[in-house]
Coordinates of C-alpha atoms in Angstrom, one line a residue:
M1 CA -0.1 0.0 -0.1
K2 CA 2.8 2.3 0.9
Q3 CA 4.6 1.6 -2.4
L4 CA 1.4 2.5 -4.4
E5 CA 1.1 5.8 -2.6
V6 CA 4.7 6.7 -3.2
T7 CA 4.1 5.9 -7.0
L8 CA 1.1 8.0 -7.1
S9 CA 3.1 10.9 -5.4
L10 CA 5.9 10.6 -8.0
I11 CA 3.3 10.7 -10.8
D12 CA 1.8 13.9 -9.5
K13 CA 5.2 15.5 -9.3
F14 CA 6.1 14.3 -12.8
T15 CA 2.7 15.5 -14.4
Q16 CA 2.7 18.9 -12.6
P17 CA 5.1 20.5 -15.3
L18 CA 3.1 18.6 -17.9
R19 CA -0.2 20.4 -16.8
Q20 CA 1.5 23.6 -17.0
A21 CA 2.7 23.0 -20.7
T22 CA -0.6 21.7 -21.5
G23 CA -2.3 24.7 -20.2
G24 CA -0.2 26.9 -22.4
L25 CA -1.0 24.7 -25.5
K26 CA -4.6 24.7 -24.7
G27 CA -4.5 28.5 -24.5
M28 CA -2.8 28.6 -27.9
T29 CA -5.0 26.2 -29.4
K30 CA -8.1 28.1 -28.0
D31 CA -6.8 31.3 -29.7
V32 CA -6.2 29.5 -32.9
A33 CA -9.6 27.9 -32.8
G34 CA -11.2 31.3 -32.1
N35 CA -9.4 32.9 -35.2
A36 CA -10.4 29.9 -37.3
Q37 CA -14.2 30.4 -36.3
Q38 CA -13.9 34.0 -37.1
V39 CA -12.4 33.1 -40.5
G40 CA -15.1 30.5 -41.0
A41 CA -17.9 32.9 -40.0
G42 CA -16.8 35.5 -42.4
A43 CA -16.3 33.0 -45.3
A44 CA -19.8 31.6 -44.5
G45 CA -21.2 35.1 -44.5
I46 CA -19.7 35.8 -48.0
W47 CA -20.9 32.4 -49.3
A48 CA -24.4 33.1 -47.9
V49 CA -24.6 36.5 -49.5
T50 CA -23.3 35.0 -52.9
E51 CA -25.8 32.2 -52.7
S52 CA -28.6 34.6 -52.0
V53 CA -27.9 36.8 -54.9
K54 CA -27.6 33.6 -57.0
A55 CA -30.8 32.4 -55.8
L56 CA -32.6 35.7 -56.5
L57 CA -31.1 36.2 -59.9
G58 CA -30.6 32.7 -60.9
P59 CA -34.1 32.0 -62.5
A60 CA -33.9 35.2 -64.3
N61 CA -30.5 34.4 -65.7
E62 CA -31.8 31.0 -66.7
M63 CA -34.7 32.5 -68.5
N64 CA -32.4 34.8 -70.3
K65 CA -30.2 32.0 -71.3
A66 CA -33.2 29.9 -72.7
L67 CA -34.6 32.9 -74.6
G68 CA -31.2 33.4 -76.2
E69 CA -31.2 29.7 -77.3
V70 CA -34.5 30.5 -79.1
R71 CA -33.2 33.8 -80.3
S72 CA -30.3 32.1 -81.9
L73 CA -32.8 30.4 -84.4
G74 CA -33.7 33.8 -85.8
T75 CA -36.9 34.4 -83.5
G76 CA -38.0 38.0 -83.3
E77 CA -37.9 39.8 -80.0
A78 CA -41.8 40.2 -80.1
A79 CA -42.3 36.5 -80.4
L80 CA -39.7 35.9 -77.4
Q81 CA -41.5 38.3 -75.2
G82 CA -44.8 36.6 -76.0
L83 CA -43.2 33.1 -75.4
S84 CA -41.8 34.3 -71.9
K85 CA -45.2 35.6 -70.7
A86 CA -46.9 32.5 -72.1
A87 CA -44.5 30.2 -70.3
M88 CA -44.7 32.0 -67.0
E89 CA -48.6 32.0 -67.2
F90 CA -48.6 28.4 -67.9
T91 CA -46.3 27.4 -65.1
S92 CA -48.2 29.6 -62.7
E93 CA -51.3 27.7 -63.5
F94 CA -50.0 24.1 -63.9
G95 CA -46.5 24.2 -62.3
G96 CA -43.1 23.6 -63.8
D97 CA -40.0 25.5 -64.8
S98 CA -40.6 28.5 -67.0
A99 CA -37.0 28.3 -68.3
Q100 CA -37.5 24.8 -69.4
V101 CA -40.9 25.6 -71.1
V102 CA -39.0 28.2 -73.2
R103 CA -36.3 25.7 -74.0
S104 CA -38.9 23.3 -75.5
A105 CA -39.8 25.9 -77.7
Y106 CA -36.3 25.6 -79.4
D107 CA -37.2 22.1 -80.7
I108 CA -40.5 23.5 -81.9
Q109 CA -38.8 26.2 -83.8
S110 CA -36.3 23.9 -85.2
A111 CA -38.9 21.4 -86.4
I112 CA -41.4 23.8 -87.6
A113 CA -40.1 26.7 -89.7
G114 CA -41.8 29.9 -90.2
L115 CA -43.9 30.1 -87.3
Q116 CA -45.3 33.7 -87.0
G117 CA -46.7 35.9 -84.2
T118 CA -48.1 34.0 -81.2
E119 CA -47.8 30.6 -83.1
L120 CA -44.6 29.7 -81.3
S121 CA -46.0 30.3 -77.8
D122 CA -49.3 28.7 -78.7
F123 CA -47.4 25.6 -79.8
T124 CA -45.2 25.7 -76.7
V125 CA -48.1 26.0 -74.3
A126 CA -50.3 23.3 -76.1
S127 CA -47.3 20.9 -75.7
G128 CA -46.9 21.7 -72.1
I129 CA -50.6 21.1 -71.4
L130 CA -50.7 17.8 -73.3
A131 CA -47.5 16.7 -71.4
K132 CA -49.2 17.4 -68.1
A133 CA -52.5 15.6 -69.4
T134 CA -50.7 12.6 -70.5
K135 CA -48.0 12.2 -67.8
A136 CA -45.1 12.9 -70.3
D137 CA -42.1 15.1 -70.3
T138 CA -42.2 18.2 -72.2
A139 CA -39.3 17.1 -74.5
T140 CA -41.1 14.0 -75.7
I141 CA -44.4 15.8 -76.5
T142 CA -42.5 18.7 -78.3
A143 CA -41.0 15.9 -80.5
Y144 CA -44.4 14.5 -80.9
M145 CA -45.9 17.8 -81.9
G146 CA -42.9 18.2 -84.4
T147 CA -43.7 14.6 -86.0
M148 CA -47.5 15.4 -86.1
Y149 CA -46.9 18.6 -87.9
G150 CA -44.6 16.9 -90.5
V151 CA -47.4 14.3 -91.0
F152 CA -50.5 16.8 -91.1
Q153 CA -48.9 19.9 -92.5
K154 CA -51.3 20.5 -95.0
E155 CA -54.3 20.3 -92.7
A156 CA -52.4 22.4 -90.1
D157 CA -51.6 25.2 -92.7
A158 CA -55.2 25.0 -93.9
M159 CA -57.0 25.6 -90.7
G160 CA -54.3 27.6 -89.0
R161 CA -51.4 26.3 -87.1
S162 CA -52.6 27.6 -83.6
N163 CA -56.0 26.0 -84.0
W164 CA -54.6 22.8 -85.4
V165 CA -52.2 22.4 -82.4
E166 CA -54.9 22.7 -80.0
K167 CA -56.9 20.2 -81.9
I168 CA -54.2 17.8 -81.9
A169 CA -53.6 18.4 -78.3
G170 CA -57.3 17.6 -77.5
Q171 CA -57.6 14.5 -79.7
T172 CA -54.3 13.1 -78.3
A173 CA -55.5 13.6 -74.6
E174 CA -58.9 12.0 -75.4
A175 CA -57.2 9.0 -77.0
V176 CA -55.0 8.6 -74.0
R177 CA -58.0 8.6 -71.8
I178 CA -60.1 6.3 -73.9
F179 CA -57.5 3.7 -74.5
K180 CA -55.7 4.0 -71.2
T181 CA -52.3 4.7 -72.8
S182 CA -49.9 7.6 -72.4
G183 CA -48.4 10.3 -74.2
P184 CA -45.0 8.7 -74.8
E185 CA -46.7 5.6 -76.2
M186 CA -48.9 7.6 -78.6
S187 CA -45.8 9.4 -79.7
G188 CA -43.9 6.1 -80.3
A189 CA -47.0 4.9 -82.4
F190 CA -47.1 7.9 -84.7
T191 CA -43.2 7.8 -85.0
A192 CA -43.5 4.2 -86.3
L193 CA -46.4 5.0 -88.6
G194 CA -45.0 8.1 -90.1
A195 CA -46.9 9.5 -93.0
A196 CA -48.3 6.1 -94.6
A197 CA -52.0 6.6 -93.2
T198 CA -52.0 10.3 -94.2
S199 CA -50.8 9.4 -97.8
A200 CA -53.7 7.1 -97.8
G201 CA -56.1 9.8 -97.1
I202 CA -56.9 8.8 -93.6
D203 CA -57.5 11.7 -91.2
A204 CA -55.9 12.1 -87.7
A205 CA -59.0 11.1 -85.6
E206 CA -59.1 7.7 -87.5
Q207 CA -55.4 7.1 -87.2
M208 CA -55.6 7.9 -83.3
A209 CA -58.4 5.5 -82.9
V210 CA -56.8 2.6 -84.8
L211 CA -53.5 3.2 -83.0
G212 CA -55.1 3.4 -79.6
Q213 CA -57.2 0.3 -80.1
L214 CA -54.3 -1.7 -81.1
Q215 CA -52.3 -0.4 -77.9
S216 CA -54.9 -2.3 -75.7
T217 CA -52.7 -5.4 -76.4
M218 CA -49.2 -4.0 -77.6
S219 CA -47.0 -1.0 -77.2
G220 CA -47.4 2.1 -79.1
S221 CA -44.5 1.4 -81.6
E222 CA -45.7 -2.2 -82.3
A223 CA -49.3 -0.8 -83.1
G224 CA -47.7 1.9 -85.6
T225 CA -45.6 -0.9 -87.1
K226 CA -48.7 -3.2 -87.5
Y227 CA -50.9 -0.5 -88.9
K228 CA -48.0 0.5 -91.4
A229 CA -47.7 -3.2 -92.6
F230 CA -51.6 -3.4 -93.0
L231 CA -51.5 -0.1 -95.2
A232 CA -48.7 -1.5 -97.4
G233 CA -50.5 -4.7 -98.1
V234 CA -53.9 -3.3 -98.9
G235 CA -53.4 -3.1 -102.6
S236 CA -52.5 -6.5 -103.2
A237 CA -54.8 -8.1 -100.5
Q238 CA -57.9 -6.9 -102.3
K239 CA -57.0 -9.0 -105.2
E240 CA -56.1 -12.1 -103.2
L241 CA -59.3 -11.8 -101.2
G242 CA -61.6 -11.0 -104.0
L243 CA -62.8 -7.9 -102.1
S244 CA -62.6 -4.1 -103.0
F245 CA -60.8 -1.8 -100.5
T246 CA -60.8 1.2 -102.6
H247 CA -63.5 3.8 -103.8
K248 CA -64.4 4.4 -107.5
D249 CA -61.8 7.3 -107.5
G250 CA -59.0 4.9 -106.2
T251 CA -58.8 6.3 -102.9
M252 CA -58.7 3.7 -100.0
K253 CA -61.9 3.1 -98.0
S254 CA -61.7 3.5 -94.3
V255 CA -60.3 0.9 -91.9
T256 CA -63.7 0.2 -90.4
E257 CA -65.1 -0.5 -93.9
I258 CA -62.2 -2.9 -94.7
M259 CA -62.6 -4.7 -91.6
R260 CA -66.3 -5.1 -92.0
L261 CA -65.8 -6.6 -95.4
I262 CA -63.2 -9.0 -94.2
R263 CA -65.5 -10.1 -91.2
D264 CA -68.5 -10.6 -93.3
K265 CA -66.5 -13.0 -95.6
Y266 CA -64.3 -14.8 -93.3
G267 CA -65.9 -14.3 -89.8
D268 CA -63.7 -13.9 -86.8
L269 CA -60.6 -15.4 -88.7
S270 CA -60.6 -18.4 -86.1
K271 CA -59.7 -20.9 -88.7
V272 CA -56.2 -21.5 -89.6
A273 CA -56.9 -21.6 -93.2
D274 CA -58.4 -18.2 -93.1
S275 CA -55.5 -16.7 -91.1
D276 CA -53.1 -18.2 -93.5
L277 CA -55.2 -16.6 -96.5
I278 CA -55.1 -13.3 -94.8
K279 CA -51.5 -13.4 -94.1
K280 CA -50.8 -14.4 -97.9
A281 CA -53.0 -11.6 -98.8
F282 CA -51.3 -8.8 -96.8
G283 CA -47.9 -10.3 -96.8
S284 CA -47.0 -10.1 -93.0
D285 CA -47.9 -11.3 -89.7
E286 CA -48.1 -7.6 -88.5
A287 CA -50.9 -7.2 -90.7
V288 CA -52.7 -10.4 -89.7
A289 CA -52.5 -9.4 -86.1
M290 CA -54.1 -6.0 -86.7
V291 CA -56.9 -7.4 -88.9
K292 CA -57.7 -10.1 -86.2
L293 CA -57.7 -7.6 -83.4
L294 CA -59.8 -4.9 -85.0
A295 CA -62.4 -7.1 -86.9
T296 CA -64.0 -8.5 -83.8
N297 CA -65.0 -4.9 -82.7
V298 CA -65.6 -2.9 -85.6
E299 CA -68.6 -1.0 -83.9
G300 CA -66.4 0.0 -81.1
L301 CA -63.7 1.4 -83.3
E302 CA -66.4 3.4 -85.3
G303 CA -67.5 4.9 -82.1
N304 CA -64.1 6.0 -80.9
I305 CA -63.4 7.6 -84.2
E306 CA -66.5 9.6 -83.9
S307 CA -65.6 10.7 -80.5
L308 CA -62.1 11.8 -81.5
S309 CA -63.6 13.7 -84.7
N310 CA -65.9 15.8 -82.5
I311 CA -63.0 17.3 -80.4
T312 CA -61.7 20.6 -82.1
G313 CA -59.9 22.1 -79.1
M314 CA -58.0 21.2 -76.0
D315 CA -60.6 21.8 -73.3
N316 CA -60.5 18.2 -72.3
A317 CA -56.7 18.3 -72.3
E318 CA -56.7 21.1 -69.8
K319 CA -59.1 19.4 -67.6
M320 CA -56.9 16.5 -67.5
A321 CA -53.9 18.4 -66.8
R322 CA -55.7 20.4 -64.0
D323 CA -56.7 17.1 -62.3
Q324 CA -53.0 16.2 -62.0
I325 CA -51.7 19.5 -60.6
D326 CA -49.2 19.3 -57.8
L327 CA -49.9 22.2 -55.5
W328 CA -46.4 22.4 -54.1
E329 CA -45.1 22.3 -57.6
R330 CA -47.3 25.2 -58.6
L331 CA -46.4 27.3 -55.6
S332 CA -42.9 26.7 -56.3
A333 CA -43.4 27.9 -59.8
T334 CA -45.1 31.0 -58.8
F335 CA -42.1 31.8 -56.4
N336 CA -39.8 31.1 -59.4
N337 CA -41.6 33.3 -61.7
L338 CA -41.7 36.1 -59.1
K339 CA -37.9 35.9 -59.0
I340 CA -37.7 36.0 -62.7
V341 CA -39.8 39.2 -62.7
L342 CA -37.5 40.7 -60.0
G343 CA -34.3 39.5 -61.7
A344 CA -35.4 40.9 -65.1
A345 CA -35.7 44.3 -63.5
L346 CA -32.4 43.9 -61.6
L347 CA -30.1 42.4 -64.2
P348 CA -30.0 45.4 -66.6
L349 CA -28.7 47.4 -63.6
L350 CA -26.3 44.7 -62.4
N351 CA -25.2 43.4 -65.7
P352 CA -22.8 46.5 -66.2
L353 CA -21.3 46.0 -62.8
F354 CA -20.7 42.2 -63.5
K355 CA -19.3 43.2 -66.8
K356 CA -16.9 45.5 -65.2
M357 CA -15.8 43.0 -62.7
A358 CA -15.2 40.5 -65.5
D359 CA -13.2 43.0 -67.4
I360 CA -11.1 44.0 -64.4
T361 CA -10.4 40.4 -63.6
A362 CA -9.5 39.7 -67.2
Q363 CA -7.2 42.7 -67.2
A364 CA -5.7 41.5 -64.1
G365 CA -5.0 38.2 -65.7
K366 CA -3.3 40.0 -68.7
W367 CA -1.1 41.9 -66.4
L368 CA 0.0 38.9 -64.5
T369 CA 0.8 37.2 -67.8
M370 CA 2.8 40.2 -68.9
F371 CA 4.6 40.6 -65.7
S372 CA 5.5 37.1 -64.6
R373 CA 7.7 38.1 -61.7
I374 CA 4.9 39.9 -60.0
A375 CA 2.5 36.9 -60.5
K376 CA 5.4 34.8 -58.9
V377 CA 5.7 37.1 -55.8
I378 CA 2.0 37.1 -55.3
G379 CA 1.8 33.4 -55.8
V380 CA 4.7 32.9 -53.2
V381 CA 2.8 35.3 -50.8
I382 CA -0.4 33.4 -51.2
L383 CA 1.4 30.1 -50.7
A384 CA 3.3 31.2 -47.6
M385 CA 0.0 32.3 -46.1
L386 CA -1.6 29.1 -46.8
S387 CA 1.4 27.2 -45.5
F388 CA 1.2 29.2 -42.2
A389 CA -2.4 28.5 -42.1
A390 CA -1.5 24.8 -42.6
V391 CA 1.2 24.8 -39.8
T392 CA -1.2 26.4 -37.4
A393 CA -3.9 23.9 -38.3
L394 CA -1.3 21.1 -37.9
A395 CA -0.2 22.4 -34.5
T396 CA -3.9 22.6 -33.5
L397 CA -4.4 19.0 -34.5
V398 CA -1.2 17.8 -32.5
V399 CA -2.3 19.7 -29.4
G400 CA -5.6 18.0 -29.8
V401 CA -4.0 14.6 -30.0
A402 CA -1.9 15.6 -27.0
N403 CA -4.9 16.4 -25.1
V404 CA -6.6 13.2 -25.8
I405 CA -3.5 11.3 -24.6
Y406 CA -3.3 13.5 -21.5
T407 CA -6.9 12.9 -20.7
G408 CA -6.6 9.3 -21.0
F409 CA -3.4 9.4 -18.6
M410 CA -5.5 11.4 -16.1
I411 CA -8.3 8.8 -16.4
V412 CA -5.8 6.0 -15.4
L413 CA -4.4 8.2 -12.6
K414 CA -8.0 8.7 -11.2
A415 CA -8.7 5.0 -11.7
L416 CA -5.5 4.1 -9.6
R417 CA -6.8 6.5 -6.9
V418 CA -10.1 4.8 -7.0
V419 CA -8.4 1.5 -6.5
L420 CA -6.5 2.9 -3.5
L421 CA -9.6 4.3 -1.9
A422 CA -11.4 0.9 -2.4
L423 CA -8.4 -0.8 -0.7
R424 CA -8.6 1.5 2.2
L425 CA -12.2 1.0 2.5
A426 CA -12.0 -2.7 2.4
L427 CA -9.7 -2.7 5.2
F428 CA -12.0 -0.4 7.2
L429 CA -14.8 -2.8 6.7
V430 CA -12.7 -5.7 7.8
A431 CA -11.8 -3.8 11.0
A432 CA -15.4 -2.8 11.6
A433 CA -16.6 -6.4 11.0
V434 CA -14.2 -7.6 13.6
Y435 CA -15.3 -4.9 16.1
I436 CA -18.9 -5.8 15.6
A437 CA -18.3 -9.5 16.7
T438 CA -17.0 -8.3 19.7
S439 CA -19.4 -5.6 20.5
P440 CA -23.2 -5.5 21.7
L441 CA -24.0 -3.8 18.3
I442 CA -24.5 -7.6 17.2
L443 CA -27.8 -7.2 18.9
I444 CA -28.9 -4.5 16.6
A445 CA -27.9 -6.5 13.7
L446 CA -29.9 -9.5 15.0
A447 CA -32.9 -7.2 15.6
I448 CA -32.8 -5.9 12.0
G449 CA -32.4 -9.6 10.8
V450 CA -35.7 -10.4 12.9
L451 CA -37.3 -7.6 11.4
I452 CA -36.6 -8.5 7.9
A453 CA -37.6 -12.2 8.6
A454 CA -41.0 -10.7 10.0
V455 CA -41.6 -8.7 6.8
I456 CA -40.8 -11.7 4.7
W457 CA -43.3 -13.8 6.7
L458 CA -45.9 -11.2 6.4
C459 CA -45.5 -11.0 2.6
V460 CA -45.9 -14.8 2.6
N461 CA -48.9 -15.1 4.9
W462 CA -50.4 -11.9 3.7
R463 CA -53.8 -13.4 2.8
E464 CA -54.3 -15.0 6.3
V465 CA -53.3 -12.0 7.9
L466 CA -55.7 -9.9 5.9
A467 CA -58.6 -12.4 6.6
W468 CA -57.8 -12.0 10.4
L469 CA -58.0 -8.2 10.2
A470 CA -61.2 -8.4 8.4
N471 CA -62.9 -9.9 11.4
T472 CA -61.7 -7.5 14.0
D473 CA -64.1 -4.8 15.6
A474 CA -61.7 -1.9 14.7
F475 CA -61.6 -2.9 11.0
I476 CA -65.3 -3.3 10.8
W477 CA -65.7 0.2 12.5
L478 CA -63.3 1.6 9.9
M479 CA -65.2 0.1 7.1
S480 CA -68.5 1.6 8.2
V481 CA -66.9 5.0 8.3
V482 CA -65.5 4.5 4.8
S483 CA -69.0 3.5 3.7
Q484 CA -70.7 6.5 5.2
V485 CA -68.1 8.9 3.5
T486 CA -68.4 7.0 0.2
A487 CA -72.3 7.3 0.5
F488 CA -72.1 11.1 1.1
F489 CA -69.8 11.6 -1.8
A490 CA -72.2 9.5 -4.0
S491 CA -75.1 11.5 -2.9
A492 CA -73.4 14.8 -3.7
W493 CA -72.2 13.5 -7.0
G494 CA -75.8 12.5 -7.7
S495 CA -77.1 15.9 -6.8
I496 CA -74.3 17.5 -9.2
A497 CA -75.3 15.2 -11.9
A498 CA -79.0 15.8 -11.5
G499 CA -78.4 19.6 -11.6
W500 CA -76.2 19.4 -14.7
Q501 CA -78.8 17.2 -16.3
A502 CA -81.5 19.9 -15.4
V503 CA -79.3 22.4 -17.1
L504 CA -78.8 20.4 -20.2
T505 CA -82.7 19.6 -20.2
F506 CA -83.4 23.4 -19.9
F507 CA -81.2 24.3 -22.8
T508 CA -82.4 21.5 -25.0
T509 CA -86.1 22.0 -24.3
H510 CA -85.9 25.9 -24.8
S511 CA -85.1 27.8 -27.9
P512 CA -82.4 30.3 -27.8
L513 CA -84.7 33.1 -27.9
E514 CA -86.8 31.9 -24.9
I515 CA -83.5 31.6 -22.9
F516 CA -82.6 35.1 -23.8
S517 CA -86.0 36.5 -22.6
L518 CA -85.7 34.5 -19.4
A519 CA -82.4 35.9 -18.8
I520 CA -83.6 39.4 -19.3
A521 CA -86.4 38.8 -17.0
A522 CA -84.0 37.4 -14.2
I523 CA -81.8 40.6 -14.6
G524 CA -84.8 42.7 -14.3
N525 CA -86.0 41.0 -11.3
L526 CA -82.6 41.4 -9.7
F527 CA -82.3 45.2 -10.3
T528 CA -86.0 45.6 -9.1
G529 CA -85.2 43.8 -5.9
L530 CA -82.0 45.8 -5.6
W531 CA -83.9 49.0 -6.1
E532 CA -86.5 48.2 -3.4
T533 CA -83.7 47.4 -0.9
V534 CA -82.0 50.7 -1.7
K535 CA -85.2 52.7 -1.2
S536 CA -86.0 50.9 2.0
S537 CA -82.4 51.5 3.4
F538 CA -82.6 55.3 2.3
S539 CA -86.0 55.5 3.9
A540 CA -85.0 54.3 7.3
A541 CA -81.8 56.6 7.2
W542 CA -84.0 59.6 6.4
D543 CA -86.4 58.9 9.2
W544 CA -83.6 58.7 11.6
I545 CA -82.1 62.0 10.6
V546 CA -85.5 63.7 10.7
E547 CA -86.3 62.4 14.1
K548 CA -82.9 63.6 15.5
L549 CA -83.3 67.1 14.0
N550 CA -86.9 67.4 15.5
N551 CA -85.3 67.0 19.0
L552 CA -83.8 70.5 18.3
P553 CA -85.9 73.4 19.5
G554 CA -88.0 75.2 16.8
I555 CA -87.6 72.4 14.2
E556 CA -90.6 70.4 13.0
I557 CA -89.8 68.4 9.9
P558 CA -92.5 66.0 8.8
V559 CA -91.7 62.4 8.8
T560 CA -91.9 60.7 5.3
T561 CA -92.0 56.9 5.4
T562 CA -90.7 56.6 1.9
P563 CA -88.9 59.4 0.1
Q564 CA -90.4 60.2 -3.3
I565 CA -87.5 59.8 -5.7
A566 CA -88.6 60.2 -9.3
S567 CA -87.3 57.7 -11.8
A568 CA -87.0 58.0 -15.5
S569 CA -89.3 55.6 -17.6
G570 CA -90.2 53.4 -14.7
G571 CA -86.6 51.9 -14.2
A572 CA -83.7 54.2 -14.4
L573 CA -83.4 56.5 -11.3
A574 CA -83.4 60.3 -12.0
P575 CA -80.8 62.2 -10.0
L576 CA -82.1 64.2 -7.1
A577 CA -82.0 67.8 -7.4
P578 CA -80.0 69.6 -4.8
V579 CA -81.9 72.0 -2.5
S580 CA -80.2 75.1 -1.2
T581 CA -80.3 75.7 2.6
G582 CA -79.5 79.4 2.1
R583 CA -77.0 81.5 3.8
G584 CA -75.6 80.0 7.1
G585 CA -76.6 76.4 6.3
I586 CA -78.7 74.3 8.6
S587 CA -77.7 76.3 11.5
G588 CA -79.1 79.5 9.8
Q589 CA -82.3 78.0 9.1
M590 CA -82.6 77.1 12.7
S591 CA -81.8 80.4 13.9
Q592 CA -84.4 81.9 11.7
K593 CA -86.9 79.6 13.0
N594 CA -85.9 80.4 16.6
S595 CA -86.0 84.1 16.0
T596 CA -89.4 83.9 14.5
A597 CA -90.7 81.9 17.4
T598 CA -89.3 84.3 20.1
S599 CA -89.8 87.7 18.3
S600 CA -92.1 88.7 21.0
R601 CA -89.8 87.9 23.9
S602 CA -86.4 89.7 24.9
M603 CA -83.6 88.4 27.1
T604 CA -80.5 90.0 28.5
I605 CA -77.5 87.6 28.9
G606 CA -74.6 88.7 31.1
T607 CA -71.1 87.0 31.2
V608 CA -71.0 83.3 30.1
Q609 CA -68.1 81.1 31.0
Y610 CA -67.3 77.7 29.4
N611 CA -65.3 75.2 31.2
V612 CA -64.2 72.8 28.5
A613 CA -63.0 69.7 30.2
N614 CA -62.4 67.7 27.0
P615 CA -61.1 70.0 24.1
M616 CA -62.6 69.4 20.6
S617 CA -60.7 67.4 18.2
P618 CA -59.9 68.9 14.6
Q619 CA -62.6 66.6 13.1
S620 CA -65.2 67.6 15.6
L621 CA -64.4 71.3 15.3
A622 CA -64.6 70.9 11.2
E623 CA -68.0 69.2 11.7
N624 CA -69.2 71.9 14.1
M625 CA -68.1 74.7 11.5
E626 CA -69.9 72.9 8.6
L627 CA -73.0 72.6 10.8
Y628 CA -73.2 76.4 11.7
G629 CA -72.2 77.5 8.0
Y630 CA -68.6 78.5 8.6
G631 CA -67.2 76.1 6.1
G632 CA -67.6 78.5 3.2

């Protein structure tokens, strides 16, 4: 034990200088850390300001870049302004990024040359609405619109491009709804079909209906491929089948007419020989698959063609798009558009500043290129500063590691101290145990043991003890008291519940008007009783005053049981009018009455002496002066 204490003493003496050195290093580390925090806070502030400016001006900058891309195709400024306005109106209503909507116009302008006036913005908005309605991305629908215009250019130019694009958007959205397909699938179908159906004189509604009905069992691109194969084999098939698939002018009959002719002659094509004949006639399995699928439901195909033909606008597409609006996306779009508007107003003011800063930076780069020695010096200074910062940071790291090691060493030292204390405590306990074997205190320990044993026995035999207690007189008396108290509270609670039920019954059986009338009547009765109480109290006080005044010589005031106090309109009290007592107050009135009563008599009074045993207090004097009219 002695050796352990000596060891600990030596460790303390050895670690004392280490503590001092560690304290100095901690101070230096604290200063370095504080400076680093200041540098970090300043850098974070600059970064936050920069990011805030970028967040404010970023949407407007992106919009300008998107408009610049469309401008590069030769689009006029008026069309660009209309495009920007239409894009923001569209995203404010349906959500999305206005800059991306403008960028989609680049593909439209590339695919469709010669768009005039608002046609570019009309194509862009219609494409965006169709994309929302059919769960497609804007790029896919933009390419689809370009393809459709290439296929139906004559129709579009004849009816007006803006009107045509709205019609196509509405018909496509309805086809997606009827046939449970999607925008990308319809785009794939028309891409695979190309202009084959249009060259045969088939209008857009019939093409969409055929492609949509085929997509019930296949993809859009497969539907377009089969439709194209069918059209390619119509001419030769009519000769092989002995049927006429063309009109007298040589134009092709509608698909429904052809399907009806085939069905009437060959039925549902369930026979293998009939299928082989159709394949031989049309020349491909794709055409046979289309004929088998459409010939079984010609009436349904006719109904779908009629439904699509009746659509001339994109009202249904707008409704489908609105049903899928994400309110959070729309809210984000409105904030983004607000930033675009603010940035559009600020950028013309800030662009010259940014240009100047860019020019200065570029000039500085030229100077550093021209004067390489200066650039080298600047580079060395910057490198030295960074190196110093790195050394400081490394020193901070080393001090941190040293602090960790020192902390671990101190923990071990404290653990040794705890071990020493535990040994001392153990020796003390052993000594105490030896003493208690040889001391009367053992009796106390035995008593505690007996008590513990009794508690254990009580816990084990609790049921028997409880049964014994239940049969004692004291327990029976206690239970009777508890029962009485319980009955009292139960009765009180019953009264409370009955009162509450009466309140509920009153409010449920009376209308609000009746309750209001009863409340007004109760308030009136309250004030009526209060007024009667006030009148009676004032009457008693008045009678007492008159009685006392009549005791004075020469005063005879009639007693009025109830003073008549006027009231305004039977309820509100009118204020009492003040009555002047004249000069001298009440004392003057009394003197006048006395002089009138004794005017026929005369009296001579000599010297009068007053012996005042108890002098008057200031309050009594003031009351006397007021009584005799000396108070002013």
